[in-house]
């Protein structure tokens, strides 16, 4: 790099591999079915130990057989060391999610569902004497109609900031433009904006100018040889015939996709973001 040139994007400093005062958060992209859960069970302890992770968030909207989440599946994920589960448009696929989300504040659904929808869209967690908030939002482009994530999200961020500067947002959305715009919209007001929903990890992790860690999509934790988690032959047939059919999640080697973020808990600014992709077995 020539003199006077600055890197186009900043990934922050290298992720600190040691125990340090900063808060270290791991965010696991959409866990798909048993394949994804098995990968989390097998790989999470080593990742937590290697990166000295304090707090683990996982998107679990596809955790139960690829569609939605149930209480036993959520409990299984919590037992693996995940602290908070976020979700998205698939959250209501299993009917027992409705009573479950009404009583379990560690499983979030997008905050910007209309008023009256059961469940919680944010939570504040205490870790090593520090507080971190998790906020779940859904985008609107190429997705079901929902309240404005920008206005609803910013109002909630300002409310959460009364309690902590450390805020991690799961922005569950299809369009890259909507995610990138939201990242800049809240830059400096939250510690991280981590995209989910497409199940494809993007290579654009960075620290935005105001100090917010950002990635358009953290990717999927589920069957690697699949079309975003589903048996590839079934999806190819769907594209060829344009007829409805039953989808099943694929088998075989799993991919574990995540992002690790290091946060200065005094300011809430992100110091580093590290993208992860591992396979199991
Ligand atoms: Fe998903
Ligand atoms: Fe989704």
Coordinates of C-alpha atoms and ligand atoms in Angstrom, one line a residue:
X1 CA 0.0 0.0 0.0
X2 CA 1.5 3.3 -1.0
X3 CA 2.2 6.2 1.3
X4 CA -0.9 8.3 2.1
X5 CA -3.2 5.5 0.9
X6 CA -5.8 4.3 3.4
X7 CA -7.5 0.9 3.3
X8 CA -10.9 1.0 1.6
X9 CA -12.5 -0.7 4.5
X10 CA -11.3 -1.0 8.1
X11 CA -11.6 -4.4 9.8
X12 CA -10.3 -2.7 13.0
X13 CA -7.4 -4.1 14.9
X14 CA -6.6 -7.8 15.0
X15 CA -8.9 -9.8 17.3
X16 CA -7.3 -10.0 20.7
X17 CA -6.5 -13.7 21.4
X18 CA -6.0 -13.2 25.2
X19 CA -8.2 -12.5 28.1
X20 CA -8.6 -8.7 28.2
X21 CA -11.0 -6.1 29.6
X22 CA -12.9 -5.8 26.3
X23 CA -16.1 -7.6 25.7
X24 CA -16.0 -10.4 23.2
X25 CA -19.2 -11.5 21.5
X26 CA -19.7 -14.4 19.1
X27 CA -22.6 -14.2 16.7
X28 CA -23.6 -17.5 15.0
X29 CA -25.5 -17.2 11.7
X30 CA -28.8 -19.0 11.1
X31 CA -28.7 -22.5 12.7
X32 CA -30.4 -24.9 10.3
X33 CA -31.8 -28.1 11.7
X34 CA -30.0 -30.9 13.4
X35 CA -27.0 -30.5 11.1
X36 CA -26.5 -26.9 12.4
X37 CA -27.1 -27.8 16.0
X38 CA -24.7 -30.7 15.9
X39 CA -22.0 -28.3 14.5
X40 CA -22.6 -25.8 17.2
X41 CA -22.4 -28.5 19.9
X42 CA -19.1 -29.8 18.4
X43 CA -17.4 -26.5 17.6
X44 CA -18.6 -23.9 20.0
X45 CA -16.5 -24.8 23.0
X46 CA -13.3 -24.6 21.0
X47 CA -14.3 -21.3 19.4
X48 CA -15.3 -19.8 22.8
X49 CA -12.0 -20.9 24.2
X50 CA -9.8 -19.7 21.3
X51 CA -11.4 -16.3 21.1
X52 CA -12.0 -15.9 24.8
X53 CA -15.7 -15.2 24.1
X54 CA -17.8 -13.8 26.9
X55 CA -21.2 -13.8 25.3
X56 CA -22.8 -16.0 22.5
X57 CA -25.7 -15.0 20.3
X58 CA -27.2 -17.4 17.6
X59 CA -29.9 -16.9 15.1
X60 CA -32.2 -19.9 15.5
X61 CA -35.1 -19.2 13.1
X62 CA -34.4 -22.4 11.2
X63 CA -33.2 -24.5 14.1
X64 CA -36.2 -26.9 14.3
X65 CA -36.0 -29.1 11.1
X66 CA -35.2 -26.0 9.1
X67 CA -38.4 -24.1 9.9
X68 CA -38.9 -22.2 13.1
X69 CA -38.0 -23.1 16.7
X70 CA -39.5 -25.1 19.5
X71 CA -38.9 -25.0 23.3
X72 CA -36.9 -28.3 23.3
X73 CA -34.7 -27.1 20.4
X74 CA -34.1 -23.7 22.0
X75 CA -33.3 -25.4 25.3
X76 CA -30.8 -27.6 23.5
X77 CA -29.1 -24.6 22.0
X78 CA -29.0 -22.8 25.3
X79 CA -27.4 -26.0 26.8
X80 CA -24.5 -25.7 24.3
X81 CA -23.5 -22.3 25.7
X82 CA -25.6 -19.9 23.6
X83 CA -27.0 -17.0 25.8
X84 CA -29.5 -15.4 23.5
X85 CA -31.3 -16.7 20.4
X86 CA -32.4 -14.3 17.7
X87 CA -34.7 -15.0 14.8
X88 CA -36.5 -13.7 11.7
X89 CA -39.4 -14.4 9.3
X90 CA -39.4 -18.1 10.1
X91 CA -40.0 -17.6 13.8
X92 CA -43.7 -18.5 13.7
X93 CA -43.3 -21.7 11.6
X94 CA -43.9 -24.0 14.6
X95 CA -47.1 -23.2 16.4
X96 CA -45.7 -23.8 19.9
X97 CA -43.4 -20.8 19.2
X98 CA -46.3 -18.4 20.1
X99 CA -46.7 -19.5 23.7
X100 CA -43.0 -20.2 24.1
X101 CA -41.9 -16.7 22.9
X102 CA -44.5 -15.1 25.2
X103 CA -42.7 -16.5 28.2
X104 CA -39.0 -16.8 27.2
X105 CA -37.3 -13.5 26.8
X106 CA -34.0 -15.1 25.7
X107 CA -35.5 -16.1 22.4
X108 CA -36.1 -12.9 20.4
X109 CA -38.3 -12.2 17.4
X110 CA -37.9 -9.1 15.3
X111 CA -38.9 -6.0 17.3
X112 CA -40.6 -4.3 14.4
X113 CA -43.6 -6.7 14.3
X114 CA -46.7 -4.6 14.9
X115 CA -47.7 -3.8 18.5
X116 CA -49.7 -6.7 19.9
X117 CA -47.5 -9.5 18.5
X118 CA -46.2 -11.8 21.3
X119 CA -42.6 -12.1 22.3
X120 CA -39.6 -9.8 22.9
X121 CA -37.5 -8.0 20.4
X122 CA -34.6 -7.0 22.6
X123 CA -32.9 -8.1 25.8
X124 CA -30.1 -6.7 28.1
X125 CA -27.6 -9.2 29.5
X126 CA -25.0 -8.9 32.2
X127 CA -21.6 -10.4 31.4
X128 CA -18.5 -10.0 33.6
X129 CA -20.0 -6.9 35.2
X130 CA -20.7 -5.4 31.8
X131 CA -24.1 -5.0 30.2
X132 CA -24.8 -5.9 26.5
X133 CA -28.1 -5.5 24.7
X134 CA -29.2 -7.6 21.8
X135 CA -31.8 -6.2 19.4
X136 CA -33.5 -8.2 16.6
X137 CA -35.0 -6.4 13.6
X138 CA -36.3 -7.6 10.3
X139 CA -35.9 -5.8 6.9
X140 CA -38.8 -5.1 4.6
X141 CA -37.3 -5.4 1.1
X142 CA -38.4 -8.7 -0.6
X143 CA -39.9 -9.7 2.8
X144 CA -43.3 -9.8 4.4
X145 CA -44.7 -6.3 5.4
X146 CA -43.6 -5.2 8.8
X147 CA -43.1 -1.9 10.6
X148 CA -40.1 0.3 9.6
X149 CA -36.9 -1.2 11.0
X150 CA -35.1 2.1 10.8
X151 CA -37.5 4.2 12.8
X152 CA -38.6 1.4 15.2
X153 CA -35.0 0.2 15.5
X154 CA -33.5 3.7 16.3
X155 CA -36.2 4.4 18.9
X156 CA -35.3 1.1 20.7
X157 CA -31.6 1.8 20.4
X158 CA -32.0 5.1 22.1
X159 CA -34.1 3.4 24.9
X160 CA -31.4 0.7 25.3
X161 CA -28.6 3.2 25.4
X162 CA -30.0 4.5 28.7
X163 CA -28.9 1.2 30.1
X164 CA -25.8 0.3 28.0
X165 CA -23.7 1.5 25.1
X166 CA -22.9 -2.1 24.1
X167 CA -25.7 -3.0 21.6
X168 CA -25.6 -5.8 19.1
X169 CA -28.2 -5.9 16.3
X170 CA -29.3 -8.9 14.3
X171 CA -30.7 -7.3 11.2
X172 CA -32.6 -10.1 9.5
X173 CA -33.1 -9.0 5.8
X174 CA -32.8 -10.1 2.2
X175 CA -31.5 -7.0 0.4
X176 CA -27.9 -6.1 0.8
X177 CA -28.7 -2.4 0.3
X178 CA -31.2 -2.4 3.2
X179 CA -28.7 -3.9 5.5
X180 CA -25.8 -1.6 4.5
X181 CA -28.1 1.4 4.7
X182 CA -29.2 0.4 8.2
X183 CA -25.5 -0.1 9.3
X184 CA -24.7 3.4 8.3
X185 CA -28.0 4.7 9.8
X186 CA -27.1 3.4 13.3
X187 CA -23.3 3.8 13.0
X188 CA -21.9 5.1 16.3
X189 CA -25.1 4.3 18.1
X190 CA -24.6 0.5 18.4
X191 CA -21.6 -1.8 18.7
X192 CA -22.5 -4.1 15.8
X193 CA -25.0 -4.7 13.0
X194 CA -24.8 -8.3 11.9
X195 CA -26.9 -9.4 9.0
X196 CA -28.8 -12.8 8.8
X197 CA -31.4 -14.5 6.6
X198 CA -29.7 -15.1 3.3
X199 CA -27.7 -18.0 4.7
X200 CA -24.7 -16.9 2.6
X201 CA -21.7 -15.3 4.5
X202 CA -20.5 -12.1 2.9
X203 CA -16.8 -11.0 2.9
X204 CA -17.5 -7.4 3.8
X205 CA -16.9 -7.4 7.6
X206 CA -15.7 -4.0 8.7
X207 CA -15.7 -1.3 11.3
X208 CA -17.8 1.6 10.1
X209 CA -16.5 5.2 10.6
X210 CA -18.5 5.7 13.8
X211 CA -17.3 2.5 15.4
X212 CA -20.0 0.0 14.6
X213 CA -18.9 -3.5 13.5
X214 CA -20.7 -4.6 10.4
X215 CA -21.3 -7.6 8.2
X216 CA -24.0 -7.9 5.6
X217 CA -24.6 -11.6 6.4
X218 CA -23.0 -13.8 9.0
X219 CA -24.0 -16.9 7.0
X220 CA -25.6 -20.2 7.8
X221 CA -24.7 -22.9 10.3
X222 CA -26.1 -26.0 8.7
X223 CA -25.7 -28.5 5.8
X224 CA -22.9 -27.3 3.5
X225 CA -23.9 -29.2 0.4
X226 CA -27.4 -27.7 0.1
X227 CA -29.3 -24.7 -1.3
X228 CA -29.3 -22.5 1.8
X229 CA -30.0 -25.6 4.0
X230 CA -32.4 -27.5 1.8
X231 CA -31.7 -30.7 -0.3
X232 CA -30.4 -29.3 -3.5
X233 CA -32.4 -31.7 -5.8
X234 CA -35.6 -30.5 -4.3
X235 CA -34.8 -26.8 -4.9
X236 CA -33.6 -27.5 -8.4
X237 CA -36.9 -29.3 -9.1
X238 CA -38.8 -26.4 -7.7
X239 CA -37.0 -24.0 -10.1
X240 CA -37.5 -26.4 -13.1
X241 CA -41.2 -27.1 -12.5
X242 CA -42.4 -24.0 -10.6
X243 CA -44.7 -26.3 -8.5
X244 CA -45.0 -26.3 -4.7
X245 CA -43.3 -29.3 -3.0
X246 CA -42.1 -30.3 0.4
X247 CA -38.6 -29.2 1.4
X248 CA -36.3 -31.2 3.6
X249 CA -33.0 -30.0 5.1
X250 CA -29.9 -31.6 3.6
X251 CA -27.6 -34.1 5.3
X252 CA -23.8 -34.3 5.4
X253 CA -21.0 -32.1 6.4
X254 CA -22.1 -28.9 8.2
X255 CA -20.7 -25.4 7.9
X256 CA -20.4 -23.2 11.0
X257 CA -20.6 -19.5 10.1
X258 CA -20.2 -16.8 12.6
X259 CA -18.6 -13.4 13.4
X260 CA -16.6 -12.5 16.5
X261 CA -16.7 -8.9 17.7
X262 CA -14.5 -7.2 20.3
X263 CA -16.2 -4.2 22.0
X264 CA -14.8 -1.5 24.2
X265 CA -17.4 -1.7 26.9
X266 CA -16.8 1.8 28.1
X267 CA -17.7 3.4 24.8
X268 CA -19.6 0.6 23.1
X269 CA -17.3 1.0 20.1
X270 CA -16.3 -2.1 18.2
X271 CA -12.5 -2.6 18.1
X272 CA -12.4 -5.7 15.9
X273 CA -14.6 -8.0 13.8
X274 CA -13.5 -11.4 12.7
X275 CA -15.5 -13.6 10.3
X276 CA -15.4 -17.3 10.9
X277 CA -16.3 -20.4 8.8
X278 CA -15.6 -23.9 10.0
X279 CA -16.8 -27.3 8.9
X280 CA -18.0 -30.3 10.9
X281 CA -17.2 -33.2 10.7
Ligands
LIG1 FE1 -32.7 -18.3 8.0
LIG2 FE1 -35.1 -15.6 7.4

